[in-house]
PDB file of C-alpha atoms in Angstrom:
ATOM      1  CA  UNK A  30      45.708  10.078  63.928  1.00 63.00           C
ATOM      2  CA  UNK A  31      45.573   9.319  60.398  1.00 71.00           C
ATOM      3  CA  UNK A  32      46.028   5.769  58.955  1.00 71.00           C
ATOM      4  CA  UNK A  33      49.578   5.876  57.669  1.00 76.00           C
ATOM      5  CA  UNK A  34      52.809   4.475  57.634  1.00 94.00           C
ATOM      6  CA  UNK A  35      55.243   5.731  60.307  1.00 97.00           C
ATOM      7  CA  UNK A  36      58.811   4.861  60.787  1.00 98.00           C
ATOM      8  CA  UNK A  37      61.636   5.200  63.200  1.00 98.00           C
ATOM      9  CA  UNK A  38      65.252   4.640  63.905  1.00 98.00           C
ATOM     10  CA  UNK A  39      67.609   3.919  67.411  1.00 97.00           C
ATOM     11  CA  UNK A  40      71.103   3.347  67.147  1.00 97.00           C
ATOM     12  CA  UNK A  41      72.057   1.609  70.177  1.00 95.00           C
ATOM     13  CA  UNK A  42      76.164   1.372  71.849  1.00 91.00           C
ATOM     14  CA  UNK A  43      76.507  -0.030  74.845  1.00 83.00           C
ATOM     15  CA  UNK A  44      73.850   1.233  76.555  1.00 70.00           C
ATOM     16  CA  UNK A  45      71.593  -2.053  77.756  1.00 66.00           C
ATOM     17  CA  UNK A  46      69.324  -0.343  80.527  1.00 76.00           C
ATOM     18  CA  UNK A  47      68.331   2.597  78.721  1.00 87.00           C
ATOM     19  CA  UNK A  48      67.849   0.547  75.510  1.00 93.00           C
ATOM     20  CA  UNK A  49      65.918  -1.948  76.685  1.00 94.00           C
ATOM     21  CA  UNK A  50      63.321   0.780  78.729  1.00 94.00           C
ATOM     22  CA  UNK A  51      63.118   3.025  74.985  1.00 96.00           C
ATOM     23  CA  UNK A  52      62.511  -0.110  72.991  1.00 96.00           C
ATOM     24  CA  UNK A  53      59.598  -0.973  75.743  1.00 96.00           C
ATOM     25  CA  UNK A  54      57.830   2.180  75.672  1.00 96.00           C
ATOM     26  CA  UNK A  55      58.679   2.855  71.866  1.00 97.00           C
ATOM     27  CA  UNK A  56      56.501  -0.629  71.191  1.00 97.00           C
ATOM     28  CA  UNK A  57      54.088  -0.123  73.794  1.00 96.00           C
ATOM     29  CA  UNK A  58      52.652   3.133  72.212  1.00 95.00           C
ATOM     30  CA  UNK A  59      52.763   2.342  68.544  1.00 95.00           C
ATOM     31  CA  UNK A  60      50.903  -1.145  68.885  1.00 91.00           C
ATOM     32  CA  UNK A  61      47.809   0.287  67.025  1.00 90.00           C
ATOM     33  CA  UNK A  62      49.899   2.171  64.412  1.00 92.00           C
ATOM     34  CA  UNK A  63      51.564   1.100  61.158  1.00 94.00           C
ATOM     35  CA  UNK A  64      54.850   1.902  62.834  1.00 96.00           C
ATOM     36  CA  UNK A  65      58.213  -0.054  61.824  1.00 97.00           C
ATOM     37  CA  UNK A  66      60.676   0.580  64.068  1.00 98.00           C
ATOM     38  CA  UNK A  67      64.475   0.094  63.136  1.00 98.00           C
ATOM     39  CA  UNK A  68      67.072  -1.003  65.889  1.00 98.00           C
ATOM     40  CA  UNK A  69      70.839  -0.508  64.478  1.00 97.00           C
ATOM     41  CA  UNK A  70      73.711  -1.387  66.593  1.00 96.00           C
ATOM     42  CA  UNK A  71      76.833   0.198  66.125  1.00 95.00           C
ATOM     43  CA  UNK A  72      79.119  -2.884  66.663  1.00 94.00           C
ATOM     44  CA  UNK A  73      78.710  -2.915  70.495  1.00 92.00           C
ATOM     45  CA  UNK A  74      81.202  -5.157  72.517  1.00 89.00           C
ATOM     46  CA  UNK A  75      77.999  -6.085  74.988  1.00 87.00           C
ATOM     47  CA  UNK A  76      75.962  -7.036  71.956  1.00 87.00           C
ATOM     48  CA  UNK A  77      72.990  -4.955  73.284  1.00 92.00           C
ATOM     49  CA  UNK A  78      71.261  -5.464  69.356  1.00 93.00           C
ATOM     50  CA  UNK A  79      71.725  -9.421  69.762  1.00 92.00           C
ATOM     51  CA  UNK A  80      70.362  -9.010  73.297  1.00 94.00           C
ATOM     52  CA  UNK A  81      67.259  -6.545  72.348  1.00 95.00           C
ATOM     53  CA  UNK A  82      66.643  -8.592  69.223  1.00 95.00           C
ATOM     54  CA  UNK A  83      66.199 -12.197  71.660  1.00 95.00           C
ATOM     55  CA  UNK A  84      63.531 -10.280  73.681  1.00 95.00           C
ATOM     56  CA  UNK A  85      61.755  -7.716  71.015  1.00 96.00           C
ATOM     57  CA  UNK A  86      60.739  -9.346  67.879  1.00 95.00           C
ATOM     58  CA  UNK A  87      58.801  -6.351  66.250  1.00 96.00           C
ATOM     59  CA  UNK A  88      61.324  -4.152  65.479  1.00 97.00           C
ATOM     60  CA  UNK A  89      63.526  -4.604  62.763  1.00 97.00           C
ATOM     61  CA  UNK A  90      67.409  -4.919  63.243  1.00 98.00           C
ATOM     62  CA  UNK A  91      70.559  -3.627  61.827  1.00 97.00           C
ATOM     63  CA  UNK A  92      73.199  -5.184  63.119  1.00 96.00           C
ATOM     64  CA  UNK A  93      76.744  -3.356  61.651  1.00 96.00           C
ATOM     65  CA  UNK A  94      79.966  -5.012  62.489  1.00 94.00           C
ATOM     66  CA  UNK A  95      82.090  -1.698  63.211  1.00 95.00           C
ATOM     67  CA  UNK A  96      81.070   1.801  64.883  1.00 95.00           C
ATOM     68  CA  UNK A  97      80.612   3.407  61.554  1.00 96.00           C
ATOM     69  CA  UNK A  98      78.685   6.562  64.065  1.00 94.00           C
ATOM     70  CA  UNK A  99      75.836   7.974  65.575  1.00 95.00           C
ATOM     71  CA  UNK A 100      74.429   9.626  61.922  1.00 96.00           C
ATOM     72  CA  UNK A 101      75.894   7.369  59.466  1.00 97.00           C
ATOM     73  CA  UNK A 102      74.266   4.398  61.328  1.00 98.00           C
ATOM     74  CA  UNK A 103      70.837   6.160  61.382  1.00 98.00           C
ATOM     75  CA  UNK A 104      71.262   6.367  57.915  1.00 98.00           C
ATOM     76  CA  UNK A 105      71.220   2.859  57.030  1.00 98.00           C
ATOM     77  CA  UNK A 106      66.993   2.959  56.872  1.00 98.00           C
ATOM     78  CA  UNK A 107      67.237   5.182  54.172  1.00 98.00           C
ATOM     79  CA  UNK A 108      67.009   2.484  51.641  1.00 96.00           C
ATOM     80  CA  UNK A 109      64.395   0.619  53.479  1.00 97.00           C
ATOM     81  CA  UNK A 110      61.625   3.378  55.015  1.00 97.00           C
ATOM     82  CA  UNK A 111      58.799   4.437  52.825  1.00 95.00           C
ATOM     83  CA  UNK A 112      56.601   6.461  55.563  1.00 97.00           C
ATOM     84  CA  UNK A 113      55.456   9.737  55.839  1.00 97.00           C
ATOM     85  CA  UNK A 114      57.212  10.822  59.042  1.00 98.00           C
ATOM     86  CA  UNK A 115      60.284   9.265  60.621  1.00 98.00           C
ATOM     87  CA  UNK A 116      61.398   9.559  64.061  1.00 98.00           C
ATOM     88  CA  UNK A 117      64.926   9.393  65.091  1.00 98.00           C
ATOM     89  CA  UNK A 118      65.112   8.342  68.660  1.00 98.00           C
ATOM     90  CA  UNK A 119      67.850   8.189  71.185  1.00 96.00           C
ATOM     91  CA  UNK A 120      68.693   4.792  73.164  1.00 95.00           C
ATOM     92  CA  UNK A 121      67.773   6.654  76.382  1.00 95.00           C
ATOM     93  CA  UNK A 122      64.030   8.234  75.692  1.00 96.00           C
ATOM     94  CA  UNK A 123      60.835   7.290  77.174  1.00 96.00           C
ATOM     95  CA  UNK A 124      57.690   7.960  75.359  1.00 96.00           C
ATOM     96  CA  UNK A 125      54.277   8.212  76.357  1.00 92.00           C
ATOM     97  CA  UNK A 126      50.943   7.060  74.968  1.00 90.00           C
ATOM     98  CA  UNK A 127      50.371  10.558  73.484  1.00 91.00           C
ATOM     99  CA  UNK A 128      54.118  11.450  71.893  1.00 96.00           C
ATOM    100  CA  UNK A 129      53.684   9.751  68.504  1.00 95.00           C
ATOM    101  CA  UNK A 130      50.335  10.837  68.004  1.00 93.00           C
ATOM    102  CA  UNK A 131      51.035  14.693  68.863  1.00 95.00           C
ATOM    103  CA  UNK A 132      54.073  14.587  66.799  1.00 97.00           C
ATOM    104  CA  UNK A 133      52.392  13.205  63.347  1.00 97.00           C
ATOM    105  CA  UNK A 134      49.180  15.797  64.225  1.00 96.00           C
ATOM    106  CA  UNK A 135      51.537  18.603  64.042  1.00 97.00           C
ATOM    107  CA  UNK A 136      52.860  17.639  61.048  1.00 98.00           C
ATOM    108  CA  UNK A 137      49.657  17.198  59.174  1.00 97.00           C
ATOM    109  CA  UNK A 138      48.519  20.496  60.742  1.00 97.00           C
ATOM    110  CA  UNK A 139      51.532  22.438  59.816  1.00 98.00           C
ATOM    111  CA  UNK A 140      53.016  21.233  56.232  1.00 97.00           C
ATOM    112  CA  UNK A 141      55.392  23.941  55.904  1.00 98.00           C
ATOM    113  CA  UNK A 142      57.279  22.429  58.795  1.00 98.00           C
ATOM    114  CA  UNK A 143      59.941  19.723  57.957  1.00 98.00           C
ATOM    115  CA  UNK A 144      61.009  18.773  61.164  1.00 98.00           C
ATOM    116  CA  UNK A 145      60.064  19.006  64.870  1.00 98.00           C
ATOM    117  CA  UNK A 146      61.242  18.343  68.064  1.00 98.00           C
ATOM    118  CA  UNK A 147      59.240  18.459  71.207  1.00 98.00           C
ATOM    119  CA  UNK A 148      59.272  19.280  74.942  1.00 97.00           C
ATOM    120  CA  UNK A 149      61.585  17.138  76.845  1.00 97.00           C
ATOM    121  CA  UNK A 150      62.065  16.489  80.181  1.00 97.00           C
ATOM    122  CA  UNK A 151      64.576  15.112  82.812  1.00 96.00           C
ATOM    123  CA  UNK A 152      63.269  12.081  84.873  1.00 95.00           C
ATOM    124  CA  UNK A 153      62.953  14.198  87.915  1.00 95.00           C
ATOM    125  CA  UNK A 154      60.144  16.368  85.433  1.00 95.00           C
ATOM    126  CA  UNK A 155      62.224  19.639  84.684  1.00 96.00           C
ATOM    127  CA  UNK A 156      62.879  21.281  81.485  1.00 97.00           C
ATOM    128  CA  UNK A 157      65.436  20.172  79.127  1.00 96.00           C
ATOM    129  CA  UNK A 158      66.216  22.704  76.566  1.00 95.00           C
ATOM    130  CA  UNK A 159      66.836  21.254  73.762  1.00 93.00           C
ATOM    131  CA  UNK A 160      65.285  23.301  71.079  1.00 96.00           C
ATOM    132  CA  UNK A 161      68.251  26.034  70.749  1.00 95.00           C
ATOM    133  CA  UNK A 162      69.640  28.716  68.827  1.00 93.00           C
ATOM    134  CA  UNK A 163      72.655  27.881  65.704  1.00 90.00           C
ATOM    135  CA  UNK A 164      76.019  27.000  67.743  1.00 87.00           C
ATOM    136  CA  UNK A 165      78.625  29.200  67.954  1.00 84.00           C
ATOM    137  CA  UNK A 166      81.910  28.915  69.315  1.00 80.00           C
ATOM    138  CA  UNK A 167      81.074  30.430  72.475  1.00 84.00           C
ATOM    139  CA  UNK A 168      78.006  28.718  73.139  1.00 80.00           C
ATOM    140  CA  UNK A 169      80.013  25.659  73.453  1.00 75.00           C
ATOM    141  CA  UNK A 170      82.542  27.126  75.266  1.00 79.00           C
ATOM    142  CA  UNK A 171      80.042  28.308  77.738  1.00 83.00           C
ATOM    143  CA  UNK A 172      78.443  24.775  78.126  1.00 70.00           C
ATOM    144  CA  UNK A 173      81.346  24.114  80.218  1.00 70.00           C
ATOM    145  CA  UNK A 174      81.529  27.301  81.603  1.00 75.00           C
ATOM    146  CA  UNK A 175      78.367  28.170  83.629  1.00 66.00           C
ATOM    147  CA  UNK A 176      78.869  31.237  85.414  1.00 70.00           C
ATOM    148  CA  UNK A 177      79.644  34.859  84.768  1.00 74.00           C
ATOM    149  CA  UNK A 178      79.199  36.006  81.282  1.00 78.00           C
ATOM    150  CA  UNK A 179      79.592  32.925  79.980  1.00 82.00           C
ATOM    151  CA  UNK A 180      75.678  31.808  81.470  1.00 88.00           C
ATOM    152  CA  UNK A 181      74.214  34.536  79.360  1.00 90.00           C
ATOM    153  CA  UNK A 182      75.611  33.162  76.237  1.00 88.00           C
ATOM    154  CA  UNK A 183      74.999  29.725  77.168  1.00 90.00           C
ATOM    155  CA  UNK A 184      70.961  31.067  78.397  1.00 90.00           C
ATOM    156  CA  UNK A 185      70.442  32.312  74.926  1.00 92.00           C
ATOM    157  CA  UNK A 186      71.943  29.216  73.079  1.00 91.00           C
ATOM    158  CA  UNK A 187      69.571  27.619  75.031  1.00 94.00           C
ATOM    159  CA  UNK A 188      66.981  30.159  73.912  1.00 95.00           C
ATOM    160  CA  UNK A 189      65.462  30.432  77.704  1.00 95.00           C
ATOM    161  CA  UNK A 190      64.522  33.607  76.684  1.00 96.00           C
ATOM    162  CA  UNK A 191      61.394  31.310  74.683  1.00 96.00           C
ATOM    163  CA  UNK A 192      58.562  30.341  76.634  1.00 97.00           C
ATOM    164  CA  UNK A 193      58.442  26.744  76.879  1.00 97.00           C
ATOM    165  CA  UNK A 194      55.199  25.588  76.526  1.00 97.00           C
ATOM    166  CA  UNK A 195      54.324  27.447  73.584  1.00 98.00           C
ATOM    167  CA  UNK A 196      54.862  26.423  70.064  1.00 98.00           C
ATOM    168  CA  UNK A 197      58.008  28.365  68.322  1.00 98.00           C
ATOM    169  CA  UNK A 198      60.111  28.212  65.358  1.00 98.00           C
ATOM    170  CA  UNK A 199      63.681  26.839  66.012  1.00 97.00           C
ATOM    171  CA  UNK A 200      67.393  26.635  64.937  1.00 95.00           C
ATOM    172  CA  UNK A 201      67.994  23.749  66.067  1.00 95.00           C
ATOM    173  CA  UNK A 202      66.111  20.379  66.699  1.00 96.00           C
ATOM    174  CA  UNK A 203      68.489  18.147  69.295  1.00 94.00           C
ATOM    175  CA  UNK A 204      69.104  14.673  67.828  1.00 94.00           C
ATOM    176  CA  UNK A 205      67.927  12.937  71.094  1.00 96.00           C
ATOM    177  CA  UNK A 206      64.295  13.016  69.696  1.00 98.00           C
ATOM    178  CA  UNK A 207      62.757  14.752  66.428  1.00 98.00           C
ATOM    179  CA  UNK A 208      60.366  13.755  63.416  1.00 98.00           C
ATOM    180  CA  UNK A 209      61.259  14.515  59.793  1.00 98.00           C
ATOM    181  CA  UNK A 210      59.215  14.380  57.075  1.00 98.00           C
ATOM    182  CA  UNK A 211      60.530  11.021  55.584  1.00 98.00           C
ATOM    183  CA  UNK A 212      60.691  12.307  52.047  1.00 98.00           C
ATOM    184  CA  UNK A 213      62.562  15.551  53.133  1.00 98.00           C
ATOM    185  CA  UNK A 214      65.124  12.652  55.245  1.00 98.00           C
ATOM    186  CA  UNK A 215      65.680  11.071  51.964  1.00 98.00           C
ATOM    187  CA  UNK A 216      66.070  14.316  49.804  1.00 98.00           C
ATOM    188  CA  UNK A 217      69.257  15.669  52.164  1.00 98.00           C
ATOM    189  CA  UNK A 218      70.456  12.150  52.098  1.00 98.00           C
ATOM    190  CA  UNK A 219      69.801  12.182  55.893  1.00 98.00           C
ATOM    191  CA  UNK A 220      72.656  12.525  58.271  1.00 98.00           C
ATOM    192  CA  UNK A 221      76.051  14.193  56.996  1.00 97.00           C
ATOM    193  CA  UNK A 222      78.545  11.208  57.304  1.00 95.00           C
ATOM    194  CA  UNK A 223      81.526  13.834  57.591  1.00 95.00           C
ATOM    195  CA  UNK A 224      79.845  13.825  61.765  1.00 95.00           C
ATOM    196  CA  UNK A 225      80.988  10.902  63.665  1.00 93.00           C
ATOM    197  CA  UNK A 226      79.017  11.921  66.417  1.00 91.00           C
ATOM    198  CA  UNK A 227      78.161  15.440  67.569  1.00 92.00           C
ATOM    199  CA  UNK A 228      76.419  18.354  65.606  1.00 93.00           C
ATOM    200  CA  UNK A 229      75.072  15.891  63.038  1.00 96.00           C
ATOM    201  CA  UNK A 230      71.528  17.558  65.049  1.00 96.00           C
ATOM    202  CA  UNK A 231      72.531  20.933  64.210  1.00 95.00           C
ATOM    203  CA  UNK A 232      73.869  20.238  60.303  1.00 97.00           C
ATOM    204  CA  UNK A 233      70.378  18.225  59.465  1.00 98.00           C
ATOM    205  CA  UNK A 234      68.150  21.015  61.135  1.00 98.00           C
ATOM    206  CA  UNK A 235      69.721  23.186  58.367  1.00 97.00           C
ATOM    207  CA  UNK A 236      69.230  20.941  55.807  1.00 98.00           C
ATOM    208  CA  UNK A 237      65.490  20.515  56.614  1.00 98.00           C
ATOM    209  CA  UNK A 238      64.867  24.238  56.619  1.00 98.00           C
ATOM    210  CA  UNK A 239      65.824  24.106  52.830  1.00 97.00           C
ATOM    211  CA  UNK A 240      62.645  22.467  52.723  1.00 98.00           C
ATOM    212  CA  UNK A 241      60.296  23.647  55.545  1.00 98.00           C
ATOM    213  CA  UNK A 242      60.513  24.888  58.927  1.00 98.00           C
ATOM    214  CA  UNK A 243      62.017  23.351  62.269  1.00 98.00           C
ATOM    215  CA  UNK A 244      59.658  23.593  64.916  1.00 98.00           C
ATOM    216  CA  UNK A 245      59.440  23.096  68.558  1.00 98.00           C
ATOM    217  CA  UNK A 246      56.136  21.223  69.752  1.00 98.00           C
ATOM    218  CA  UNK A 247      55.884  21.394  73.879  1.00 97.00           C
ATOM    219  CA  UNK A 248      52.545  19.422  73.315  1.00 96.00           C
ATOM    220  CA  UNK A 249      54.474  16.325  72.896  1.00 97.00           C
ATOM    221  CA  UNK A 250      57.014  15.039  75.692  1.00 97.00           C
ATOM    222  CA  UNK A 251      59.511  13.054  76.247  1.00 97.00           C
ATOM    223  CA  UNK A 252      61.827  11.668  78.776  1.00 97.00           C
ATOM    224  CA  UNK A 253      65.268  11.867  78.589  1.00 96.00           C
ATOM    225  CA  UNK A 254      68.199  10.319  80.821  1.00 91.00           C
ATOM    226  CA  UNK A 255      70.496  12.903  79.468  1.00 74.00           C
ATOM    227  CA  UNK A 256      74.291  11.909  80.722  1.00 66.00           C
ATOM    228  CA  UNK A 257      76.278  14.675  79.409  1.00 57.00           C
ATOM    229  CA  UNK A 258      79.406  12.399  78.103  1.00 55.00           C
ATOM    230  CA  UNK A 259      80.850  15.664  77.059  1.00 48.00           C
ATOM    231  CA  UNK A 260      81.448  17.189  80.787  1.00 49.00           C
ATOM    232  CA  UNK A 261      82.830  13.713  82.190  1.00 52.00           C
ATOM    233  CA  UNK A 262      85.311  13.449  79.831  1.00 60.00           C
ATOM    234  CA  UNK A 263      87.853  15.508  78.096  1.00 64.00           C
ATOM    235  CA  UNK A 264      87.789  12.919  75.108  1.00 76.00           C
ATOM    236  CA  UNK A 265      84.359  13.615  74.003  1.00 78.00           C
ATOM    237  CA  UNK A 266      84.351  17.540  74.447  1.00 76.00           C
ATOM    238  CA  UNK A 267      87.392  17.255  71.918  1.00 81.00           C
ATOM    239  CA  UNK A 268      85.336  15.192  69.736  1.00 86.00           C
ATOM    240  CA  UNK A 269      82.713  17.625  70.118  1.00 84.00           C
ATOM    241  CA  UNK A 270      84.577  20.624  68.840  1.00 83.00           C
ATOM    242  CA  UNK A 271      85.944  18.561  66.130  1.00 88.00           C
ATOM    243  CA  UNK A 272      82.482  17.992  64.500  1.00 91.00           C
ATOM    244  CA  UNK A 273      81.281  21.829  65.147  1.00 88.00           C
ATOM    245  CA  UNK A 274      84.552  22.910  63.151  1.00 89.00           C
ATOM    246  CA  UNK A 275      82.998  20.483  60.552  1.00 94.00           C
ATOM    247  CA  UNK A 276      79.960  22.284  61.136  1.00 93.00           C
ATOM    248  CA  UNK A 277      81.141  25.774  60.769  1.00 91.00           C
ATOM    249  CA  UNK A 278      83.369  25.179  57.848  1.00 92.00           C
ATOM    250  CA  UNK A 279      79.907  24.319  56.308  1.00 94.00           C
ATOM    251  CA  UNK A 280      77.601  26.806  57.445  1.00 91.00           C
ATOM    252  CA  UNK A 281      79.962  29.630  58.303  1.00 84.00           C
ATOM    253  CA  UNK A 282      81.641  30.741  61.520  1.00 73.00           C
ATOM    254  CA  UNK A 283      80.075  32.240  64.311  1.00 68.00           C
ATOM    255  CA  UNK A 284      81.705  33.510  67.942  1.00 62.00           C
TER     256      UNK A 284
END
C-alpha cells in the first residue's frame, strides 16, 4: 500500500464489549500505517470514551457532552482529518490484517469511485448484505415483514440477485463500514445533520455519487455483530421511518 495518510472515525454509545474488541483490531492492523484513528463518544452514561481512552492511547478522542447522533458526531473530524481516504467504522466491527489495505488499493485502482463498502460477514461467517439497492417504503416495510411477497421486495433491496463475491456498483454503502475519499467527505460536508440516526448511510451514498461511484469490494471483509435495534424495539423502527421520510423528502419518494 502506498505511503499515505489514512484516517478514520467510531462513534461509540454504550456499547463497551464491542468497542473495546473494534478499537483492538482497528490498532492492531494499522500499526505500520500513517493511520489516525478518531474515537467520539456520544455522551454515554457508562463513559465507554473515558474507559477506551485509559486503555488505548493512540487514537485520538472526542469526547461530546450530549448525544448530538450517530452522523453529526462522525462529523466532528471534519475539521481535523487531512488524509486521502477515511473510514467510518461502527463500534461493533472486526477487521483483519488485510481490510485496510484492500480498501485503500481499490481506491487507488479505481479513482472514479468515491466510496466503497466491502463484504461483511456475521460472526458465525455468513453473508451480510449490506451493499443494497435506494430504500423505498416497502423495502422497509418488508424488513419486518419476511415472508410472502414482502421477501421478494426485501431480496431485491438487498440486491441478492448480485453475486457476492464479485465487484459491483451500488446504491447504497451501509454506514457500519465504508471508505470515502476524504476530500469528497469534506466537499458534501459529510453526514446530513437533519439524520439523528438512521439513513444518514443511504443520504451520503448519494452525495458521493455526485462525485464518483459507490462500489462494493467483496475482497475486503469485515465482521460485524449486527443487533438489529430496529426489530427489538418499536422505538427505533419509528425512529427509523422518521429519518427515511427525511430521506425521501430529499431524494424523492419511492414505494
Amino acid at each position: 500500500m502506498q505511503n499515505y495518510n489514512i484516517s478514520g472515525s467510531i462513534v461509540v454509545y454504550n456499547s463497551p464489549d464491542d468497542a473495546f474488541k473494534t478499537v483492538e483490531t482497528v490498532l492492531k492492523y494499522t500499526n505500520d500505517i500513517d493511520f489516525d484513528l478518531y474515537v467520539i463518544d456520544n455522551n454515554s452514561a457508562d463513559k465507554i470514551g473515558y474507559n477506551l481512552k485509559e486503555k488505548f492511547s493512540k487514537p485520538k478522542y472526542i469526547l461530546l457532552d450530549e448525544n448530538i447522533g450517530f452522523g453529526k458526531a462522525h462529523n466532528k473530524v471534519l475539521d481535523k482529518i487531512n488524509s486521502k481516504y477515511h473510514f467510518v467504522i461502527n463500534p461493533d466491527i472486526l477487521i483483519n490484517q488485510d481490510t485496510i489495505k484492500n480498501m485503500c488499493e481499490f481506491m487507488d485502482n479505481n479513482p472514479n469511485v468515491s466510496i466503497c463498502c466491502p463484504k461483511v460477514l456475521h460472526p458465525d461467517g455468513s453473508l451480510q448484505y449490506i451493499a443494497k439497492r435506494r430504500p423505498t417504503l416497502m423495502a422497509l416495510i418488508s424488513r419486518r415483514i419476511h415472508r410472502g411477497p414482502f421477501k421478494k421486495i426485501e431480496d431485491k433491496y438487498l440486491a441478492k440477485d448480485m453475486d457476492q463475491n464479485k465487484v459491483f456498483e451500488t446504491e447504497f454503502c451501509t454506514g457500519c463500514f465504508f471508505v470515502i475519499r476524504t476530500e469528497v467527505f469534506k466537499k458534501i460536508n459529510g453526514f446530513d445533520p437533519k439524520y439523528f440516526l438512521y439513513f444518514e448511510d443511504a443520504d451520503i451514498t448519494m452525495e458521493a455519487k455526485k462525485y464518483g461511484k459507490a462500489y462494493y469490494n467483496p475482497n475486503a471483509t469485515v465482521i460485524h455483530f449486527w443487533h438489529r435495534e430496529t426489530a427489538k424495539s418499536f422505538k427505533p423502527f419509528m425512529l427509523q421511518l422518521k429519518s427515511m421520510f427525511i430521506y425521501m423528502k430529499k431524494w424523492g419518494y419511492k414505494l
